[in-house]
């Protein structure tokens, strides 16, 4: 079972969920605060990592435009055959 993230806010020093949950009574969960960048939809890449990401994305776009694509189903079939 994949659980969707839960949002909560602090009220009088306590965390209060913003929506109901179907978690069983007594279930223990770990809450991890998001830093401000992640909470605002960003990421934690530094300038060097971001430049490398953009270079890889540009290379992938160029490969796609030149028809150098590989079907994902073919890759998955190869991986399954390796087991």
PDB file of N, CA and C in Angstrom, residues 19-72:
ATOM      1  N   UNK A  19      -6.142  16.904   7.030  1.00  0.00           N
ATOM      2  CA  UNK A  19      -7.199  16.093   6.444  1.00  0.00           C
ATOM      3  C   UNK A  19      -7.306  14.775   7.211  1.00  0.00           C
ATOM      4  N   UNK A  20      -8.422  14.099   7.083  1.00  0.00           N
ATOM      5  CA  UNK A  20      -8.561  12.822   7.788  1.00  0.00           C
ATOM      6  C   UNK A  20      -7.638  11.765   7.186  1.00  0.00           C
ATOM      7  N   UNK A  21      -7.386  10.726   7.931  1.00  0.00           N
ATOM      8  CA  UNK A  21      -6.549   9.629   7.463  1.00  0.00           C
ATOM      9  C   UNK A  21      -7.204   8.305   7.822  1.00  0.00           C
ATOM     10  N   UNK A  22      -6.894   7.272   7.064  1.00  0.00           N
ATOM     11  CA  UNK A  22      -7.427   5.958   7.382  1.00  0.00           C
ATOM     12  C   UNK A  22      -6.386   5.082   8.072  1.00  0.00           C
ATOM     13  N   UNK A  23      -5.344   5.722   8.629  1.00  0.00           N
ATOM     14  CA  UNK A  23      -4.345   4.967   9.380  1.00  0.00           C
ATOM     15  C   UNK A  23      -5.016   4.313  10.592  1.00  0.00           C
ATOM     16  N   UNK A  24      -4.560   3.115  10.955  1.00  0.00           N
ATOM     17  CA  UNK A  24      -5.168   2.454  12.112  1.00  0.00           C
ATOM     18  C   UNK A  24      -4.844   3.186  13.409  1.00  0.00           C
ATOM     19  N   UNK A  25      -5.744   3.088  14.359  1.00  0.00           N
ATOM     20  CA  UNK A  25      -5.564   3.709  15.678  1.00  0.00           C
ATOM     21  C   UNK A  25      -4.255   3.221  16.292  1.00  0.00           C
ATOM     22  N   UNK A  26      -3.463   4.141  16.793  1.00  0.00           N
ATOM     23  CA  UNK A  26      -2.202   3.796  17.441  1.00  0.00           C
ATOM     24  C   UNK A  26      -1.014   3.673  16.500  1.00  0.00           C
ATOM     25  N   UNK A  27      -1.246   3.826  15.196  1.00  0.00           N
ATOM     26  CA  UNK A  27      -0.157   3.739  14.222  1.00  0.00           C
ATOM     27  C   UNK A  27       0.872   4.822  14.517  1.00  0.00           C
ATOM     28  N   UNK A  28       2.127   4.458  14.475  1.00  0.00           N
ATOM     29  CA  UNK A  28       3.211   5.414  14.699  1.00  0.00           C
ATOM     30  C   UNK A  28       3.772   5.802  13.335  1.00  0.00           C
ATOM     31  N   UNK A  29       3.867   7.095  13.071  1.00  0.00           N
ATOM     32  CA  UNK A  29       4.458   7.583  11.833  1.00  0.00           C
ATOM     33  C   UNK A  29       5.591   8.537  12.175  1.00  0.00           C
ATOM     34  N   UNK A  30       6.521   8.667  11.258  1.00  0.00           N
ATOM     35  CA  UNK A  30       7.632   9.589  11.440  1.00  0.00           C
ATOM     36  C   UNK A  30       7.354  10.834  10.616  1.00  0.00           C
ATOM     37  N   UNK A  31       7.395  11.986  11.237  1.00  0.00           N
ATOM     38  CA  UNK A  31       7.194  13.256  10.545  1.00  0.00           C
ATOM     39  C   UNK A  31       8.552  13.903  10.312  1.00  0.00           C
ATOM     40  N   UNK A  32       8.796  14.283   9.076  1.00  0.00           N
ATOM     41  CA  UNK A  32      10.065  14.903   8.714  1.00  0.00           C
ATOM     42  C   UNK A  32       9.761  16.260   8.103  1.00  0.00           C
ATOM     43  N   UNK A  33      10.204  17.360   8.723  1.00  0.00           N
ATOM     44  CA  UNK A  33       9.904  18.678   8.163  1.00  0.00           C
ATOM     45  C   UNK A  33      10.649  18.918   6.858  1.00  0.00           C
ATOM     46  N   UNK A  34       9.973  19.546   5.928  1.00  0.00           N
ATOM     47  CA  UNK A  34      10.599  19.934   4.667  1.00  0.00           C
ATOM     48  C   UNK A  34      11.248  21.292   4.842  1.00  0.00           C
ATOM     49  N   UNK A  35      12.415  21.455   4.266  1.00  0.00           N
ATOM     50  CA  UNK A  35      13.003  22.787   4.356  1.00  0.00           C
ATOM     51  C   UNK A  35      12.239  23.725   3.421  1.00  0.00           C
ATOM     52  N   UNK A  36      12.469  24.975   3.538  1.00  0.00           N
ATOM     53  CA  UNK A  36      11.689  25.982   2.812  1.00  0.00           C
ATOM     54  C   UNK A  36      11.781  25.814   1.295  1.00  0.00           C
ATOM     55  N   UNK A  37      12.954  25.470   0.780  1.00  0.00           N
ATOM     56  CA  UNK A  37      13.116  25.308  -0.670  1.00  0.00           C
ATOM     57  C   UNK A  37      12.229  24.177  -1.173  1.00  0.00           C
ATOM     58  N   UNK A  38      12.284  23.020  -0.527  1.00  0.00           N
ATOM     59  CA  UNK A  38      11.472  21.890  -0.948  1.00  0.00           C
ATOM     60  C   UNK A  38       9.986  22.175  -0.756  1.00  0.00           C
ATOM     61  N   UNK A  39       9.644  22.825   0.334  1.00  0.00           N
ATOM     62  CA  UNK A  39       8.247  23.127   0.606  1.00  0.00           C
ATOM     63  C   UNK A  39       7.650  24.047  -0.456  1.00  0.00           C
ATOM     64  N   UNK A  40       8.486  24.857  -1.086  1.00  0.00           N
ATOM     65  CA  UNK A  40       8.015  25.775  -2.123  1.00  0.00           C
ATOM     66  C   UNK A  40       8.181  25.189  -3.521  1.00  0.00           C
ATOM     67  N   UNK A  41       8.383  23.874  -3.606  1.00  0.00           N
ATOM     68  CA  UNK A  41       8.452  23.215  -4.896  1.00  0.00           C
ATOM     69  C   UNK A  41       9.825  23.196  -5.534  1.00  0.00           C
ATOM     70  N   UNK A  42      10.847  23.596  -4.827  1.00  0.00           N
ATOM     71  CA  UNK A  42      12.192  23.599  -5.376  1.00  0.00           C
ATOM     72  C   UNK A  42      12.908  22.294  -5.127  1.00  0.00           C
ATOM     73  N   UNK A  43      14.203  22.349  -5.127  1.00  0.00           N
ATOM     74  CA  UNK A  43      15.003  21.166  -4.850  1.00  0.00           C
ATOM     75  C   UNK A  43      16.250  21.589  -4.087  1.00  0.00           C
ATOM     76  N   UNK A  44      17.127  20.630  -3.825  1.00  0.00           N
ATOM     77  CA  UNK A  44      18.324  20.947  -3.054  1.00  0.00           C
ATOM     78  C   UNK A  44      19.603  20.839  -3.888  1.00  0.00           C
ATOM     79  N   UNK A  45      19.483  21.064  -5.206  1.00  0.00           N
ATOM     80  CA  UNK A  45      20.658  21.010  -6.070  1.00  0.00           C
ATOM     81  C   UNK A  45      21.503  22.267  -5.914  1.00  0.00           C
ATOM     82  N   UNK A  46      22.821  22.069  -5.919  1.00  0.00           N
ATOM     83  CA  UNK A  46      23.683  23.252  -5.935  1.00  0.00           C
ATOM     84  C   UNK A  46      23.903  23.650  -7.402  1.00  0.00           C
ATOM     85  N   UNK A  47      24.630  24.731  -7.636  1.00  0.00           N
ATOM     86  CA  UNK A  47      24.810  25.247  -8.999  1.00  0.00           C
ATOM     87  C   UNK A  47      25.468  24.227  -9.919  1.00  0.00           C
ATOM     88  N   UNK A  48      26.476  23.517  -9.419  1.00  0.00           N
ATOM     89  CA  UNK A  48      27.180  22.518 -10.230  1.00  0.00           C
ATOM     90  C   UNK A  48      26.247  21.353 -10.592  1.00  0.00           C
ATOM     91  N   UNK A  49      25.479  20.876  -9.616  1.00  0.00           N
ATOM     92  CA  UNK A  49      24.539  19.782  -9.875  1.00  0.00           C
ATOM     93  C   UNK A  49      23.439  20.207 -10.849  1.00  0.00           C
ATOM     94  N   UNK A  50      22.968  21.440 -10.684  1.00  0.00           N
ATOM     95  CA  UNK A  50      21.929  21.951 -11.584  1.00  0.00           C
ATOM     96  C   UNK A  50      22.456  22.069 -13.015  1.00  0.00           C
ATOM     97  N   UNK A  51      23.703  22.533 -13.173  1.00  0.00           N
ATOM     98  CA  UNK A  51      24.307  22.648 -14.506  1.00  0.00           C
ATOM     99  C   UNK A  51      24.447  21.257 -15.136  1.00  0.00           C
ATOM    100  N   UNK A  52      24.858  20.257 -14.353  1.00  0.00           N
ATOM    101  CA  UNK A  52      24.987  18.894 -14.868  1.00  0.00           C
ATOM    102  C   UNK A  52      23.620  18.346 -15.276  1.00  0.00           C
ATOM    103  N   UNK A  53      22.604  18.606 -14.476  1.00  0.00           N
ATOM    104  CA  UNK A  53      21.245  18.161 -14.800  1.00  0.00           C
ATOM    105  C   UNK A  53      20.784  18.779 -16.116  1.00  0.00           C
ATOM    106  N   UNK A  54      20.969  20.079 -16.262  1.00  0.00           N
ATOM    107  CA  UNK A  54      20.542  20.770 -17.482  1.00  0.00           C
ATOM    108  C   UNK A  54      21.306  20.257 -18.709  1.00  0.00           C
ATOM    109  N   UNK A  55      22.601  19.963 -18.550  1.00  0.00           N
ATOM    110  CA  UNK A  55      23.392  19.425 -19.658  1.00  0.00           C
ATOM    111  C   UNK A  55      22.849  18.055 -20.069  1.00  0.00           C
ATOM    112  N   UNK A  56      22.521  17.210 -19.102  1.00  0.00           N
ATOM    113  CA  UNK A  56      21.967  15.887 -19.409  1.00  0.00           C
ATOM    114  C   UNK A  56      20.596  15.994 -20.070  1.00  0.00           C
ATOM    115  N   UNK A  57      19.785  16.929 -19.598  1.00  0.00           N
ATOM    116  CA  UNK A  57      18.469  17.122 -20.206  1.00  0.00           C
ATOM    117  C   UNK A  57      18.601  17.596 -21.653  1.00  0.00           C
ATOM    118  N   UNK A  58      19.510  18.524 -21.892  1.00  0.00           N
ATOM    119  CA  UNK A  58      19.734  19.006 -23.259  1.00  0.00           C
ATOM    120  C   UNK A  58      20.225  17.876 -24.161  1.00  0.00           C
ATOM    121  N   UNK A  59      21.120  17.018 -23.643  1.00  0.00           N
ATOM    122  CA  UNK A  59      21.614  15.880 -24.422  1.00  0.00           C
ATOM    123  C   UNK A  59      20.482  14.905 -24.722  1.00  0.00           C
ATOM    124  N   UNK A  60      19.624  14.672 -23.755  1.00  0.00           N
ATOM    125  CA  UNK A  60      18.485  13.762 -23.961  1.00  0.00           C
ATOM    126  C   UNK A  60      17.517  14.310 -25.003  1.00  0.00           C
ATOM    127  N   UNK A  61      17.262  15.600 -24.953  1.00  0.00           N
ATOM    128  CA  UNK A  61      16.366  16.230 -25.937  1.00  0.00           C
ATOM    129  C   UNK A  61      16.964  16.111 -27.332  1.00  0.00           C
ATOM    130  N   UNK A  62      18.274  16.335 -27.449  1.00  0.00           N
ATOM    131  CA  UNK A  62      18.943  16.220 -28.752  1.00  0.00           C
ATOM    132  C   UNK A  62      18.860  14.786 -29.270  1.00  0.00           C
ATOM    133  N   UNK A  63      19.047  13.798 -28.383  1.00  0.00           N
ATOM    134  CA  UNK A  63      18.941  12.389 -28.790  1.00  0.00           C
ATOM    135  C   UNK A  63      17.527  12.068 -29.266  1.00  0.00           C
ATOM    136  N   UNK A  64      16.534  12.575 -28.549  1.00  0.00           N
ATOM    137  CA  UNK A  64      15.140  12.328 -28.932  1.00  0.00           C
ATOM    138  C   UNK A  64      14.848  12.940 -30.301  1.00  0.00           C
ATOM    139  N   UNK A  65      15.333  14.164 -30.525  1.00  0.00           N
ATOM    140  CA  UNK A  65      15.091  14.835 -31.810  1.00  0.00           C
ATOM    141  C   UNK A  65      15.769  14.113 -32.975  1.00  0.00           C
ATOM    142  N   UNK A  66      16.890  13.447 -32.698  1.00  0.00           N
ATOM    143  CA  UNK A  66      17.605  12.743 -33.770  1.00  0.00           C
ATOM    144  C   UNK A  66      17.152  11.286 -33.898  1.00  0.00           C
ATOM    145  N   UNK A  67      16.132  10.911 -33.135  1.00  0.00           N
ATOM    146  CA  UNK A  67      15.578   9.565 -33.243  1.00  0.00           C
ATOM    147  C   UNK A  67      16.347   8.496 -32.498  1.00  0.00           C
ATOM    148  N   UNK A  68      17.203   8.886 -31.601  1.00  0.00           N
ATOM    149  CA  UNK A  68      18.012   7.921 -30.846  1.00  0.00           C
ATOM    150  C   UNK A  68      17.290   7.452 -29.577  1.00  0.00           C
ATOM    151  N   UNK A  69      16.020   7.140 -29.708  1.00  0.00           N
ATOM    152  CA  UNK A  69      15.248   6.702 -28.549  1.00  0.00           C
ATOM    153  C   UNK A  69      15.270   5.188 -28.440  1.00  0.00           C
ATOM    154  N   UNK A  70      15.165   4.696 -27.223  1.00  0.00           N
ATOM    155  CA  UNK A  70      15.058   3.267 -26.968  1.00  0.00           C
ATOM    156  C   UNK A  70      13.732   3.051 -26.252  1.00  0.00           C
ATOM    157  N   UNK A  71      12.955   2.089 -26.742  1.00  0.00           N
ATOM    158  CA  UNK A  71      11.656   1.802 -26.155  1.00  0.00           C
ATOM    159  C   UNK A  71      11.828   1.265 -24.730  1.00  0.00           C
ATOM    160  N   UNK A  72      11.142   1.861 -23.788  1.00  0.00           N
ATOM    161  CA  UNK A  72      11.246   1.441 -22.391  1.00  0.00           C
ATOM    162  C   UNK A  72      10.849  -0.013 -22.218  1.00  0.00           C
TER     163      UNK A  72
END
